[in-house]
mmCIF file of C-alpha atoms in Angstrom:
data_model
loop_
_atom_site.group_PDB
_atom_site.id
_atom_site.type_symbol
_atom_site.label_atom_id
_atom_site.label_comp_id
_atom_site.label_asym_id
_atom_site.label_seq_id
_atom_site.Cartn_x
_atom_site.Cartn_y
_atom_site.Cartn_z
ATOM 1 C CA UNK A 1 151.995 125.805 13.541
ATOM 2 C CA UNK A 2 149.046 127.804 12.097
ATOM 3 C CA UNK A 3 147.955 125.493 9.974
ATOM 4 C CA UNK A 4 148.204 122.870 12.970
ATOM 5 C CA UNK A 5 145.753 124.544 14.780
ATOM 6 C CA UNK A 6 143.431 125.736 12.321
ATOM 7 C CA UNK A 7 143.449 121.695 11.553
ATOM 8 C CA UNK A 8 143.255 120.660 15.236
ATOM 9 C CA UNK A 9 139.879 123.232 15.250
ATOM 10 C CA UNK A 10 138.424 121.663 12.078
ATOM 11 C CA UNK A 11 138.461 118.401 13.248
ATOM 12 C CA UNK A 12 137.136 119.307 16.700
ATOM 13 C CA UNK A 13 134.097 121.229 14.880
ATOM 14 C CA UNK A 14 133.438 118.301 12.564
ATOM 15 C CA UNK A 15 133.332 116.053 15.904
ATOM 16 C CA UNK A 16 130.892 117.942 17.667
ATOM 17 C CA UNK A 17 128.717 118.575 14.214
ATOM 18 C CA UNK A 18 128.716 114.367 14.052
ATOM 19 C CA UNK A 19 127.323 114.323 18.408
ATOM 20 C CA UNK A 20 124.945 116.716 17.422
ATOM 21 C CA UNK A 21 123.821 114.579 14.773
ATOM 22 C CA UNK A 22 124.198 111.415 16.970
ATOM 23 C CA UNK A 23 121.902 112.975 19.538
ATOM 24 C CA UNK A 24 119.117 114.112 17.405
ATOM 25 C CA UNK A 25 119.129 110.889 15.777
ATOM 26 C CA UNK A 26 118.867 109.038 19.249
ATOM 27 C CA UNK A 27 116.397 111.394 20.648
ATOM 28 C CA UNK A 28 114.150 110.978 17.823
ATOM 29 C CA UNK A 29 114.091 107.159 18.097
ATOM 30 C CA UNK A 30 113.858 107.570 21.730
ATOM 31 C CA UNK A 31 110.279 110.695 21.464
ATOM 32 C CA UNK A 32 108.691 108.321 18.965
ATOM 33 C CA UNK A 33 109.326 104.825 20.557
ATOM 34 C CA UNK A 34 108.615 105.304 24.236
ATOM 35 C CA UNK A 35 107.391 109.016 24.460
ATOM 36 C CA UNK A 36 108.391 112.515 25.229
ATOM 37 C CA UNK A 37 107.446 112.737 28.916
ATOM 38 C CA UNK A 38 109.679 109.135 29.537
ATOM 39 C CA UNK A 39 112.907 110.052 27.636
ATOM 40 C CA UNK A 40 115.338 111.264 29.888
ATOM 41 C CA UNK A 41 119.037 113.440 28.878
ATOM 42 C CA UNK A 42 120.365 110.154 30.124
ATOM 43 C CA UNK A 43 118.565 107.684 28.364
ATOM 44 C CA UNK A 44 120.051 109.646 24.547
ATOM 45 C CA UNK A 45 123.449 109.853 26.616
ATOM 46 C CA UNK A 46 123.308 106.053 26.977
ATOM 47 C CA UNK A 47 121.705 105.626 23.298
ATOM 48 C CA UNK A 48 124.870 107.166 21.831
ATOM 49 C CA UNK A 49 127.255 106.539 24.856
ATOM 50 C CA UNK A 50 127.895 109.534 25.763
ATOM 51 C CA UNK A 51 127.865 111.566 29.666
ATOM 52 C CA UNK A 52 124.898 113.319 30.565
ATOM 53 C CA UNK A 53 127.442 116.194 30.719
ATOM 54 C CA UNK A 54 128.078 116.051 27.274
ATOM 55 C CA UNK A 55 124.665 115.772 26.472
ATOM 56 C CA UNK A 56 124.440 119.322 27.895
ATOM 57 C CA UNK A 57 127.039 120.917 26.865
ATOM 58 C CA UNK A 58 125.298 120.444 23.196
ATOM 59 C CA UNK A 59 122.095 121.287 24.494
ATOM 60 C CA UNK A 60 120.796 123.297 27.360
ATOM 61 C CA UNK A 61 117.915 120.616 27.852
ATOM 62 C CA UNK A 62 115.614 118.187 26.384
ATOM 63 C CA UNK A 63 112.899 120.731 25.425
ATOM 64 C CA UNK A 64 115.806 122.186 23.228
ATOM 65 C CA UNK A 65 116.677 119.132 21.802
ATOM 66 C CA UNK A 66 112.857 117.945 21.250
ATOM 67 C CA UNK A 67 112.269 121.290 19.186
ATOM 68 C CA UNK A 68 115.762 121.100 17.279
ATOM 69 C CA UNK A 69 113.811 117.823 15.760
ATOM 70 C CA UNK A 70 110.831 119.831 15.118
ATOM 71 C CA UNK A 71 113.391 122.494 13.129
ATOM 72 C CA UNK A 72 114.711 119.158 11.092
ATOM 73 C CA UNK A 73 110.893 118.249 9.763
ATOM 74 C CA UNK A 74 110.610 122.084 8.317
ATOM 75 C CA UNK A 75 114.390 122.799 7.357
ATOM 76 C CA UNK A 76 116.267 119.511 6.712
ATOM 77 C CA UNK A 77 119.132 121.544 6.187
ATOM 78 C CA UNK A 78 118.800 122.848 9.968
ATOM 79 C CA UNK A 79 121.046 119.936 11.026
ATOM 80 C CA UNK A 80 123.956 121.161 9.072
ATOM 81 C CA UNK A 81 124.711 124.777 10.411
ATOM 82 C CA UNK A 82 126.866 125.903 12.986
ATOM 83 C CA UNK A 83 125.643 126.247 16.591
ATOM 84 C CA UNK A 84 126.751 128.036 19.784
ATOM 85 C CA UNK A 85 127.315 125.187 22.423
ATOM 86 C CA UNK A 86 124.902 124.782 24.557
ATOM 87 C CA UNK A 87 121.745 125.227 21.896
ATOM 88 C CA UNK A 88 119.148 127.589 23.942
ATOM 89 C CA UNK A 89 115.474 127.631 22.937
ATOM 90 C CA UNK A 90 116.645 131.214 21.670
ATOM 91 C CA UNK A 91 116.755 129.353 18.455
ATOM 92 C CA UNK A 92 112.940 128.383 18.312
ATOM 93 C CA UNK A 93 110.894 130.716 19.030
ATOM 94 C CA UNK A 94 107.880 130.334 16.990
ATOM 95 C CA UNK A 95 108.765 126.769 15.828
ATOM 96 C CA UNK A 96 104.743 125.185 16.532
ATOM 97 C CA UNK A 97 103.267 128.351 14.589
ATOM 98 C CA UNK A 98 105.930 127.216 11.543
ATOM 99 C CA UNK A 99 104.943 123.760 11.638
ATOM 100 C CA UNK A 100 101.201 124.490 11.562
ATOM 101 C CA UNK A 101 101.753 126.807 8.929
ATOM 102 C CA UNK A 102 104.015 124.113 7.151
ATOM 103 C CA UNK A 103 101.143 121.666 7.489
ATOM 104 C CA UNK A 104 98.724 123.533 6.128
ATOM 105 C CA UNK A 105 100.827 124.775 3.297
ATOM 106 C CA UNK A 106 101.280 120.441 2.878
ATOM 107 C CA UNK A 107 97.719 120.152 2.673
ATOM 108 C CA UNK A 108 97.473 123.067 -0.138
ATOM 109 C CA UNK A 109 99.252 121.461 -2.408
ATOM 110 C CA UNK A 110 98.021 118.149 -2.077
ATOM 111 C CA UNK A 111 94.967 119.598 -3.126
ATOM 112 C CA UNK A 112 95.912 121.878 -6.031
ATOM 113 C CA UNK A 113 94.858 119.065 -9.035
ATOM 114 C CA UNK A 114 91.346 119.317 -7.740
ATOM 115 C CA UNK A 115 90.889 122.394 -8.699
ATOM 116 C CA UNK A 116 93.702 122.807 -11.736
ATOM 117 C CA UNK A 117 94.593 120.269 -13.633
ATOM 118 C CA UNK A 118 92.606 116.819 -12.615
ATOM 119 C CA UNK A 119 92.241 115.497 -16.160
ATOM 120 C CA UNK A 120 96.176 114.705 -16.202
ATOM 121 C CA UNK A 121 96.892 113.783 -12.767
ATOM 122 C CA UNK A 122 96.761 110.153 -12.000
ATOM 123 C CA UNK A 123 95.780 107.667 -9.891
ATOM 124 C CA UNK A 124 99.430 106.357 -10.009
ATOM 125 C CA UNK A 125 100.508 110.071 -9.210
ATOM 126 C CA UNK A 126 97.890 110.950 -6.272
ATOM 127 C CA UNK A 127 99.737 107.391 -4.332
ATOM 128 C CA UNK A 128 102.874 108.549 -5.141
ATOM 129 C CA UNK A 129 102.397 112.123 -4.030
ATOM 130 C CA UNK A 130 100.717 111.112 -0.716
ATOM 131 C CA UNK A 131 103.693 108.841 0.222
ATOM 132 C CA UNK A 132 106.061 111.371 -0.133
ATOM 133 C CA UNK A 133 104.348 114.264 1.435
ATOM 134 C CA UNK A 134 104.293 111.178 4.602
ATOM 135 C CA UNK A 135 107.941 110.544 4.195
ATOM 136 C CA UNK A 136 109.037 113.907 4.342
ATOM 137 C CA UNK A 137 107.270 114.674 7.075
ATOM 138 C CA UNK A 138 107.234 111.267 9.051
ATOM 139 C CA UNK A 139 109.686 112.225 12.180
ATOM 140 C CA UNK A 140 107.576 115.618 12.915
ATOM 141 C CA UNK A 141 104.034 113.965 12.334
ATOM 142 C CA UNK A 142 105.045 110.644 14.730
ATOM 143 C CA UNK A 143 106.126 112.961 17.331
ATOM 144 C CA UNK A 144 102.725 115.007 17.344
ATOM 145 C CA UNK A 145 100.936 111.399 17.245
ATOM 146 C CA UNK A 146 103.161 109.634 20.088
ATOM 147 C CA UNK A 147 103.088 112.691 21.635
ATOM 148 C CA UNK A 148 99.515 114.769 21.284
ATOM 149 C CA UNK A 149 98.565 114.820 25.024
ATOM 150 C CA UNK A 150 101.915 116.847 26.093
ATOM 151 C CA UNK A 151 101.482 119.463 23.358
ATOM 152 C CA UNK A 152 97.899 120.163 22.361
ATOM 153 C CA UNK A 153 98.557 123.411 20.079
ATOM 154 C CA UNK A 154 100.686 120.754 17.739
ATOM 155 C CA UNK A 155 98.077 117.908 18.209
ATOM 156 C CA UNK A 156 94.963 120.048 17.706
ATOM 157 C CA UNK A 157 96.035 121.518 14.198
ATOM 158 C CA UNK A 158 97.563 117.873 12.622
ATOM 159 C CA UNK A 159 94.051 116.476 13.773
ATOM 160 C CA UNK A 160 92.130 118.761 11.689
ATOM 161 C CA UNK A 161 95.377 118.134 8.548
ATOM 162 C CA UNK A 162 94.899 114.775 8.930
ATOM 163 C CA UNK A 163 90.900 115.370 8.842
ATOM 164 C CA UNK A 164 91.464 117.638 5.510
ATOM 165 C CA UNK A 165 94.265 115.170 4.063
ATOM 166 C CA UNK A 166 91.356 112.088 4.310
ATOM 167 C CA UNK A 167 88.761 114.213 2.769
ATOM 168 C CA UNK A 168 90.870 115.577 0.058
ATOM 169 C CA UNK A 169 92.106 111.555 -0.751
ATOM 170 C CA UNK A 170 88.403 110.747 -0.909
ATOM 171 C CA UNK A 171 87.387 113.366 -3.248
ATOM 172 C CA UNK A 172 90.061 112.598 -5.626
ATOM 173 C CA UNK A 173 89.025 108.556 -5.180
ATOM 174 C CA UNK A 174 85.858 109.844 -6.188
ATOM 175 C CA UNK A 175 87.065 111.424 -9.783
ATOM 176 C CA UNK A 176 88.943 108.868 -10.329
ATOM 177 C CA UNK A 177 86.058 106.033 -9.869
ATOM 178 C CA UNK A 178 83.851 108.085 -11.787
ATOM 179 C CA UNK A 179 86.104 108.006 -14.767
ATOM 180 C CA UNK A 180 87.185 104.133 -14.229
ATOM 181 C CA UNK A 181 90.744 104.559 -13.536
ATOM 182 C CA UNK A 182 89.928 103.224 -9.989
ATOM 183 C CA UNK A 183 87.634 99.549 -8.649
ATOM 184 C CA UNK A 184 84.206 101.263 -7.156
ATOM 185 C CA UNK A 185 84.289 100.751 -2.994
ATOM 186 C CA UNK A 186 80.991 100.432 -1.229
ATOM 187 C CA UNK A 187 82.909 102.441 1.849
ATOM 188 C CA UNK A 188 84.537 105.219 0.587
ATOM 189 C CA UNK A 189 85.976 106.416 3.418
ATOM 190 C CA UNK A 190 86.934 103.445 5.134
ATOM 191 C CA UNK A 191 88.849 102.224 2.153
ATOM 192 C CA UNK A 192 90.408 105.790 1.854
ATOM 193 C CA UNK A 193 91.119 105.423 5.756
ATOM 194 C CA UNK A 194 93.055 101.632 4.774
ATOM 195 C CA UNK A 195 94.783 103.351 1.997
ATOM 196 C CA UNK A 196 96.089 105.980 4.258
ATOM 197 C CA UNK A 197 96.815 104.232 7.065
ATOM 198 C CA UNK A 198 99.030 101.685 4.447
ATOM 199 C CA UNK A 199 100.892 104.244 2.993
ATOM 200 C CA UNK A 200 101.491 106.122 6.295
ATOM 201 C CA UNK A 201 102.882 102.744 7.931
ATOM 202 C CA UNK A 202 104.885 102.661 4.910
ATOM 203 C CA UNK A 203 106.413 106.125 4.701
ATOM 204 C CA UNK A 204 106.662 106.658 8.242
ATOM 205 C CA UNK A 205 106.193 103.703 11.012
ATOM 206 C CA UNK A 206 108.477 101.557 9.127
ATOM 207 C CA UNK A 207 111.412 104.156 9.145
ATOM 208 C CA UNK A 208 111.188 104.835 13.112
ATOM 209 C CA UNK A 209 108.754 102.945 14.933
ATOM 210 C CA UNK A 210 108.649 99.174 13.136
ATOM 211 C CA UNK A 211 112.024 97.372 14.685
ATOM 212 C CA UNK A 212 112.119 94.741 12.341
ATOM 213 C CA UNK A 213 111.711 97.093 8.695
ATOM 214 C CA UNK A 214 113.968 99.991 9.890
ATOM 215 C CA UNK A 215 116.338 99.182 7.585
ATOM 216 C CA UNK A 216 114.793 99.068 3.752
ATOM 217 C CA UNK A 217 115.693 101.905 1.562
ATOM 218 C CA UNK A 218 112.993 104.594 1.585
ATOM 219 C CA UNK A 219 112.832 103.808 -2.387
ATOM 220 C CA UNK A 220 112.095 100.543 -2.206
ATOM 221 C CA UNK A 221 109.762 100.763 0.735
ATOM 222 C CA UNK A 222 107.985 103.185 -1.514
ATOM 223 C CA UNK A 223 108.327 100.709 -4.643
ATOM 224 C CA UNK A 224 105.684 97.947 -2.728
ATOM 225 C CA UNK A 225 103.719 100.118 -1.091
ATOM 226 C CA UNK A 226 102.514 101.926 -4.256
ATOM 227 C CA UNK A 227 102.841 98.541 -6.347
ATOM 228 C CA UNK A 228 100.312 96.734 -3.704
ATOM 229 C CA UNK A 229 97.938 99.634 -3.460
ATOM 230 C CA UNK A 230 97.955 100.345 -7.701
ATOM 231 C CA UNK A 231 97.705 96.623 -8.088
ATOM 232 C CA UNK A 232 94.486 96.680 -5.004
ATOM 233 C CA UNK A 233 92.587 99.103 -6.351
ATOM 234 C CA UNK A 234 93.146 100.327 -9.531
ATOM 235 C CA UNK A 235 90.526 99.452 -12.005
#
């Protein structure tokens, strides 16, 4: 009988772990493709068919499920601990400071060969980098985009990442036209705007925004977008 119930409880947690799952999943979908302000509990309660009811009995409210999606862009991992039913924004507290910090951290890094080790980093290696840093953040930095005028703090600081992440793309561009390994461009920064902009559509509209592309492996999706820009541009 004991090991009945302890069964009857596993399944029941693994059950409510796969809804919570279901309804970040939806919601995300739901921030990105038609907006914060217009998603309703009941529009992710139809998404995954589902009450409202249930809906909160997972989470006290849609601010609480909005920054549970934040939490997923930092800690990936967040998704897969064990929660007290309904999730309170107890949980959050200081989740915009993290992601600024986490952004900024992003940007860091990007920018370490400039002043390290440029001589063995590559042009194949800077495209490659840049599409991943976009993929792994895609679902946080869509929601500050589709979302900037409903939380300012968020939008404010990615405007001035994205600002540093174009500048930093340029200056390696630069290096790597001086020493040939990349075609000269009349308009620096408008071609480094094009390259962005192809790689972000790439890495992060076609996973959760594009209807018709949602489905190709992040891989391959990464495979011709870095083939097409290597083939565009390099020298």
């Amino acid at each position: 009988m004991h090991n009945i119930n302890e069964q009857f409880i596993q399944e029941g947690a693994e059950i409510l772990d796969t809804r919570i799952k279901a309804i970040v999943e939806a919601a995300t979908l739901l921030f990105l493709r038609q907006g914060y302000a217009r998603t309703q509990i009941s529009h992710i309660a139809k998404a995954i068919d589902v009450s409202v009811g249930t809906i909160y009995h997972d989470f006290a409210g849609k601010k609480e499920i909005m920054h549970f999606v934040l939490k997923c862009t930092i800690d990936p991992d967040f998704i897969n601990k064990e929660f007290e039913r309904p999730i309170t924004d107890n949980l959050f507290s200081g989740v915009e400071n993290e992601i600024v910090s986490l952004l900024e951290q992003s940007q860091s890094d990007f920018a370490k060969h400039l002043e390290n080790d440029i001589e063995s980093y590559s042009f194949e290696a800077l495209i490659s980098d840049a599409f991943d840093i976009l993929a792994r953040y895609a679902a946080g930095c869509l929601f500050i985009e589709k979302n900037q005028f409903e939380f300012p703090f968020l939008a404010k600081h990615y405007k001035a990442c994205r600002r540093k992440f174009l500048d930093t793309m340029s200056r390696y561009l630069t290096i790597f036209i001086d020493n040939g390994t990349v075609r000269p461009m009349e308009y620096l920064e408008l071609t480094t705007t094009l390259i962005i902009e192809i790689l972000t559509w790439w890495a992060m509209d076609r996973r959760y925004t594009s209807f018709e592309t949602s489905d190709i492996p992040l891989e391959l999706a990464k495979k011709i977008c870095v083939d097409n820009i290597l083939s565009a541009y390099r020298s």
